[in-house]
Amino acid sequence: MEAFQEILKRSKNIVAIAGAGLSAGSGIPTFRGAGGLWRKYDAISLATPEAFRSDPSLVWQFYHYRRTIAGQKSPNAAHYALASLSIPSVLKRVAPNAESFTLVTQNIDGLSTRAFREVAQRHSLSERDIDNLTRDTIIEMHGRLFDVLCTDSSCGHREHNTTNPICPALAGTEEITERHHEIDEWPAIAPLDLPRCPKCDALARPGVVWFGEGIQRTYTIDSVVEKADLALVVGTSSTVYPASGYQSIVAESGGNVAVFNIDDDTISSGRHLSFIGKCEDILPTALFGADVPEHPKAVKGDESCT
Ligand code: APR
Ligand code: ZN
């Protein structure tokens, strides 16, 4: 802990690389390990353009389910701790030499931006500053669960839509599990009844990045990672490219890496500092010591699932 705080004090450009473990404490299942199945499907097998092309009804039901869960959950103490670092005055306090902090998250649940908005409002930042800081300090590299994207590339319309259900035909399908229904009873929703693009009426899709697709804001991420002298690797199995490579880029250029994970398997040997345990328990203290900012709405440990 002391070694980490010393490093924090002299770091200039800090990047946090986050994964599903960041939201585990909020009750959102991770992909690998328990909770990675939806109905009978491996969550990862549904996150492809091929899966959507062959069965848009099934894939939309999966994302409707995930939208429903995410909409019911709240940020936890680890989201708030990282959110606080996006406030320039707080960053200066914990890392006096810091010129930048950027969160690069693989999560699509939106909890990091929700946490940041709340923290920023408590610091009385203007809406304009909040929008600018959100854009500058939080990169949702795998897209956003609550974005909807037109499948017609000549239109390409994207919009944020938190309506639930997003279309009438998906209502109630979040309740259906393998246990409740025979497989042939799962509803097959006709494409015309699935979400449609509000601009051109083509089939719409979730605004997330699927396997095989290009990630969001690649150039910005590359420059953030290249200049970083401290990487906080929070709740990711570091198995999915390109996020899996960011910590090595920081380490190879002489930077420090601090890993926060419940599992020590993800911690490779080398110059890493490792904090083994739930990030929602450890990260706030690691960053702020005895001075953890209050976050009245943070999900408490006993509300979470791991
Ligand atoms: N605190 C810290 N770490 C945790 C916690 C917790 N409370 N709970 C789980 N973890 C760790 C697990 O040990 C695991 O290493 O979080 C990690 C979650 O790993 P994955 O489920 O593989 O999630 P992630 O790394 O985000 O996956 C990357 O894969 O399926 C795709 O697009 C999806 O963005 C996702 C990507
Ligand atoms: Zn369109």
PDB file of N, CA, C and O in Angstrom, residues 195-232:
ATOM      1  N   PRO A 195     -36.151  -3.534 -32.331  1.00  0.00           N
ATOM      2  CA  PRO A 195     -35.879  -2.089 -32.428  1.00  0.00           C
ATOM      3  C   PRO A 195     -35.480  -1.685 -33.854  1.00  0.00           C
ATOM      4  O   PRO A 195     -34.730  -2.400 -34.526  1.00  0.00           O
ATOM      5  N   ARG A 196     -36.028  -0.570 -34.302  1.00  0.00           N
ATOM      6  CA  ARG A 196     -35.753  -0.077 -35.666  1.00  0.00           C
ATOM      7  C   ARG A 196     -35.078   1.284 -35.559  1.00  0.00           C
ATOM      8  O   ARG A 196     -35.259   2.010 -34.580  1.00  0.00           O
ATOM      9  N   CYS A 197     -34.329   1.618 -36.594  1.00  0.00           N
ATOM     10  CA  CYS A 197     -33.656   2.914 -36.619  1.00  0.00           C
ATOM     11  C   CYS A 197     -34.698   4.031 -36.728  1.00  0.00           C
ATOM     12  O   CYS A 197     -35.540   4.008 -37.628  1.00  0.00           O
ATOM     13  N   PRO A 198     -34.645   5.021 -35.824  1.00  0.00           N
ATOM     14  CA  PRO A 198     -35.633   6.102 -35.886  1.00  0.00           C
ATOM     15  C   PRO A 198     -35.464   6.995 -37.123  1.00  0.00           C
ATOM     16  O   PRO A 198     -36.387   7.715 -37.497  1.00  0.00           O
ATOM     17  N   LYS A 199     -34.302   6.926 -37.772  1.00  0.00           N
ATOM     18  CA  LYS A 199     -34.076   7.768 -38.956  1.00  0.00           C
ATOM     19  C   LYS A 199     -34.539   7.076 -40.237  1.00  0.00           C
ATOM     20  O   LYS A 199     -35.204   7.674 -41.080  1.00  0.00           O
ATOM     21  N   CYS A 200     -34.152   5.789 -40.432  1.00  0.00           N
ATOM     22  CA  CYS A 200     -34.404   5.160 -41.734  1.00  0.00           C
ATOM     23  C   CYS A 200     -35.219   3.882 -41.631  1.00  0.00           C
ATOM     24  O   CYS A 200     -35.490   3.239 -42.628  1.00  0.00           O
ATOM     25  N   ASP A 201     -35.559   3.469 -40.427  1.00  0.00           N
ATOM     26  CA  ASP A 201     -36.402   2.301 -40.171  1.00  0.00           C
ATOM     27  C   ASP A 201     -35.731   0.953 -40.462  1.00  0.00           C
ATOM     28  O   ASP A 201     -36.376  -0.089 -40.414  1.00  0.00           O
ATOM     29  N   ALA A 202     -34.430   0.958 -40.735  1.00  0.00           N
ATOM     30  CA  ALA A 202     -33.728  -0.336 -40.852  1.00  0.00           C
ATOM     31  C   ALA A 202     -33.663  -0.985 -39.465  1.00  0.00           C
ATOM     32  O   ALA A 202     -33.913  -0.324 -38.448  1.00  0.00           O
ATOM     33  N   LEU A 203     -33.322  -2.271 -39.449  1.00  0.00           N
ATOM     34  CA  LEU A 203     -33.135  -2.950 -38.165  1.00  0.00           C
ATOM     35  C   LEU A 203     -32.033  -2.228 -37.375  1.00  0.00           C
ATOM     36  O   LEU A 203     -30.996  -1.862 -37.940  1.00  0.00           O
ATOM     37  N   ALA A 204     -32.277  -2.016 -36.090  1.00  0.00           N
ATOM     38  CA  ALA A 204     -31.250  -1.408 -35.233  1.00  0.00           C
ATOM     39  C   ALA A 204     -30.575  -2.509 -34.424  1.00  0.00           C
ATOM     40  O   ALA A 204     -31.130  -3.588 -34.246  1.00  0.00           O
ATOM     41  N   ARG A 205     -29.387  -2.230 -33.939  1.00  0.00           N
ATOM     42  CA  ARG A 205     -28.623  -3.201 -33.135  1.00  0.00           C
ATOM     43  C   ARG A 205     -28.087  -2.513 -31.887  1.00  0.00           C
ATOM     44  O   ARG A 205     -28.021  -1.265 -31.843  1.00  0.00           O
ATOM     45  N   PRO A 206     -27.690  -3.278 -30.896  1.00  0.00           N
ATOM     46  CA  PRO A 206     -27.081  -2.633 -29.728  1.00  0.00           C
ATOM     47  C   PRO A 206     -25.785  -1.916 -30.129  1.00  0.00           C
ATOM     48  O   PRO A 206     -25.022  -2.429 -30.956  1.00  0.00           O
ATOM     49  N   GLY A 207     -25.540  -0.761 -29.534  1.00  0.00           N
ATOM     50  CA  GLY A 207     -24.373   0.053 -29.894  1.00  0.00           C
ATOM     51  C   GLY A 207     -23.136  -0.369 -29.121  1.00  0.00           C
ATOM     52  O   GLY A 207     -22.479   0.448 -28.473  1.00  0.00           O
ATOM     53  N   VAL A 208     -22.853  -1.646 -29.186  1.00  0.00           N
ATOM     54  CA  VAL A 208     -21.690  -2.198 -28.483  1.00  0.00           C
ATOM     55  C   VAL A 208     -20.722  -2.744 -29.516  1.00  0.00           C
ATOM     56  O   VAL A 208     -21.079  -2.919 -30.677  1.00  0.00           O
ATOM     57  N   VAL A 209     -19.498  -3.009 -29.060  1.00  0.00           N
ATOM     58  CA  VAL A 209     -18.486  -3.557 -29.971  1.00  0.00           C
ATOM     59  C   VAL A 209     -18.478  -5.072 -29.805  1.00  0.00           C
ATOM     60  O   VAL A 209     -18.284  -5.576 -28.691  1.00  0.00           O
ATOM     61  N   TRP A 210     -18.726  -5.765 -30.894  1.00  0.00           N
ATOM     62  CA  TRP A 210     -18.727  -7.227 -30.827  1.00  0.00           C
ATOM     63  C   TRP A 210     -17.362  -7.763 -31.239  1.00  0.00           C
ATOM     64  O   TRP A 210     -16.560  -7.059 -31.873  1.00  0.00           O
ATOM     65  N   PHE A 211     -17.124  -9.048 -30.913  1.00  0.00           N
ATOM     66  CA  PHE A 211     -15.862  -9.680 -31.296  1.00  0.00           C
ATOM     67  C   PHE A 211     -15.682  -9.557 -32.804  1.00  0.00           C
ATOM     68  O   PHE A 211     -16.626  -9.776 -33.573  1.00  0.00           O
ATOM     69  N   GLY A 212     -14.491  -9.158 -33.204  1.00  0.00           N
ATOM     70  CA  GLY A 212     -14.212  -9.008 -34.633  1.00  0.00           C
ATOM     71  C   GLY A 212     -14.428  -7.582 -35.115  1.00  0.00           C
ATOM     72  O   GLY A 212     -14.064  -7.253 -36.248  1.00  0.00           O
ATOM     73  N   GLU A 213     -15.034  -6.721 -34.289  1.00  0.00           N
ATOM     74  CA  GLU A 213     -15.274  -5.332 -34.702  1.00  0.00           C
ATOM     75  C   GLU A 213     -14.217  -4.399 -34.091  1.00  0.00           C
ATOM     76  O   GLU A 213     -13.596  -4.726 -33.081  1.00  0.00           O
ATOM     77  N   GLY A 214     -14.066  -3.250 -34.711  1.00  0.00           N
ATOM     78  CA  GLY A 214     -13.081  -2.273 -34.222  1.00  0.00           C
ATOM     79  C   GLY A 214     -13.571  -1.606 -32.948  1.00  0.00           C
ATOM     80  O   GLY A 214     -14.756  -1.296 -32.817  1.00  0.00           O
ATOM     81  N   ILE A 215     -12.647  -1.385 -32.016  1.00  0.00           N
ATOM     82  CA  ILE A 215     -13.043  -0.740 -30.762  1.00  0.00           C
ATOM     83  C   ILE A 215     -13.232   0.763 -30.959  1.00  0.00           C
ATOM     84  O   ILE A 215     -12.779   1.329 -31.954  1.00  0.00           O
ATOM     85  N   GLN A 216     -13.880   1.382 -30.002  1.00  0.00           N
ATOM     86  CA  GLN A 216     -14.145   2.826 -30.051  1.00  0.00           C
ATOM     87  C   GLN A 216     -12.886   3.603 -29.653  1.00  0.00           C
ATOM     88  O   GLN A 216     -12.170   3.195 -28.735  1.00  0.00           O
ATOM     89  N   ARG A 217     -12.652   4.708 -30.305  1.00  0.00           N
ATOM     90  CA  ARG A 217     -11.638   5.703 -29.921  1.00  0.00           C
ATOM     91  C   ARG A 217     -10.221   5.122 -29.794  1.00  0.00           C
ATOM     92  O   ARG A 217      -9.471   5.460 -28.870  1.00  0.00           O
ATOM     93  N   THR A 218      -9.893   4.246 -30.768  1.00  0.00           N
ATOM     94  CA  THR A 218      -8.581   3.563 -30.741  1.00  0.00           C
ATOM     95  C   THR A 218      -7.414   4.535 -30.612  1.00  0.00           C
ATOM     96  O   THR A 218      -6.499   4.293 -29.821  1.00  0.00           O
ATOM     97  N   TYR A 219      -7.430   5.603 -31.422  1.00  0.00           N
ATOM     98  CA  TYR A 219      -6.255   6.489 -31.440  1.00  0.00           C
ATOM     99  C   TYR A 219      -6.083   7.183 -30.099  1.00  0.00           C
ATOM    100  O   TYR A 219      -4.968   7.343 -29.604  1.00  0.00           O
ATOM    101  N   THR A 220      -7.194   7.599 -29.528  1.00  0.00           N
ATOM    102  CA  THR A 220      -7.098   8.259 -28.218  1.00  0.00           C
ATOM    103  C   THR A 220      -6.548   7.270 -27.196  1.00  0.00           C
ATOM    104  O   THR A 220      -5.651   7.602 -26.403  1.00  0.00           O
ATOM    105  N   ILE A 221      -7.065   6.045 -27.220  1.00  0.00           N
ATOM    106  CA  ILE A 221      -6.591   5.053 -26.235  1.00  0.00           C
ATOM    107  C   ILE A 221      -5.097   4.821 -26.422  1.00  0.00           C
ATOM    108  O   ILE A 221      -4.332   4.807 -25.450  1.00  0.00           O
ATOM    109  N   ASP A 222      -4.674   4.656 -27.680  1.00  0.00           N
ATOM    110  CA  ASP A 222      -3.245   4.395 -27.914  1.00  0.00           C
ATOM    111  C   ASP A 222      -2.392   5.515 -27.334  1.00  0.00           C
ATOM    112  O   ASP A 222      -1.379   5.259 -26.685  1.00  0.00           O
ATOM    113  N   SER A 223      -2.812   6.760 -27.534  1.00  0.00           N
ATOM    114  CA  SER A 223      -1.946   7.841 -27.037  1.00  0.00           C
ATOM    115  C   SER A 223      -1.997   7.902 -25.511  1.00  0.00           C
ATOM    116  O   SER A 223      -0.975   8.175 -24.871  1.00  0.00           O
ATOM    117  N   VAL A 224      -3.151   7.597 -24.917  1.00  0.00           N
ATOM    118  CA  VAL A 224      -3.240   7.587 -23.449  1.00  0.00           C
ATOM    119  C   VAL A 224      -2.321   6.502 -22.875  1.00  0.00           C
ATOM    120  O   VAL A 224      -1.580   6.727 -21.906  1.00  0.00           O
ATOM    121  N   VAL A 225      -2.360   5.318 -23.482  1.00  0.00           N
ATOM    122  CA  VAL A 225      -1.576   4.194 -22.961  1.00  0.00           C
ATOM    123  C   VAL A 225      -0.084   4.445 -23.179  1.00  0.00           C
ATOM    124  O   VAL A 225       0.740   4.184 -22.302  1.00  0.00           O
ATOM    125  N   GLU A 226       0.244   5.006 -24.336  1.00  0.00           N
ATOM    126  CA  GLU A 226       1.670   5.242 -24.626  1.00  0.00           C
ATOM    127  C   GLU A 226       2.304   6.248 -23.665  1.00  0.00           C
ATOM    128  O   GLU A 226       3.462   6.119 -23.303  1.00  0.00           O
ATOM    129  N   LYS A 227       1.533   7.244 -23.250  1.00  0.00           N
ATOM    130  CA  LYS A 227       2.168   8.243 -22.367  1.00  0.00           C
ATOM    131  C   LYS A 227       2.021   7.881 -20.875  1.00  0.00           C
ATOM    132  O   LYS A 227       2.649   8.530 -20.022  1.00  0.00           O
ATOM    133  N   ALA A 228       1.247   6.827 -20.557  1.00  0.00           N
ATOM    134  CA  ALA A 228       0.979   6.528 -19.141  1.00  0.00           C
ATOM    135  C   ALA A 228       2.235   6.035 -18.425  1.00  0.00           C
ATOM    136  O   ALA A 228       2.987   5.226 -18.945  1.00  0.00           O
ATOM    137  N   ASP A 229       2.430   6.548 -17.203  1.00  0.00           N
ATOM    138  CA  ASP A 229       3.511   6.005 -16.376  1.00  0.00           C
ATOM    139  C   ASP A 229       2.955   5.224 -15.184  1.00  0.00           C
ATOM    140  O   ASP A 229       3.701   4.732 -14.357  1.00  0.00           O
ATOM    141  N   LEU A 230       1.625   5.138 -15.093  1.00  0.00           N
ATOM    142  CA  LEU A 230       1.005   4.258 -14.095  1.00  0.00           C
ATOM    143  C   LEU A 230      -0.289   3.685 -14.679  1.00  0.00           C
ATOM    144  O   LEU A 230      -1.137   4.445 -15.156  1.00  0.00           O
ATOM    145  N   ALA A 231      -0.394   2.356 -14.642  1.00  0.00           N
ATOM    146  CA  ALA A 231      -1.641   1.705 -15.082  1.00  0.00           C
ATOM    147  C   ALA A 231      -2.283   1.027 -13.876  1.00  0.00           C
ATOM    148  O   ALA A 231      -1.621   0.265 -13.166  1.00  0.00           O
ATOM    149  N   LEU A 232      -3.552   1.331 -13.657  1.00  0.00           N
ATOM    150  CA  LEU A 232      -4.333   0.627 -12.638  1.00  0.00           C
ATOM    151  C   LEU A 232      -5.175  -0.386 -13.405  1.00  0.00           C
ATOM    152  O   LEU A 232      -6.005   0.015 -14.231  1.00  0.00           O
TER     153      LEU A 232
END
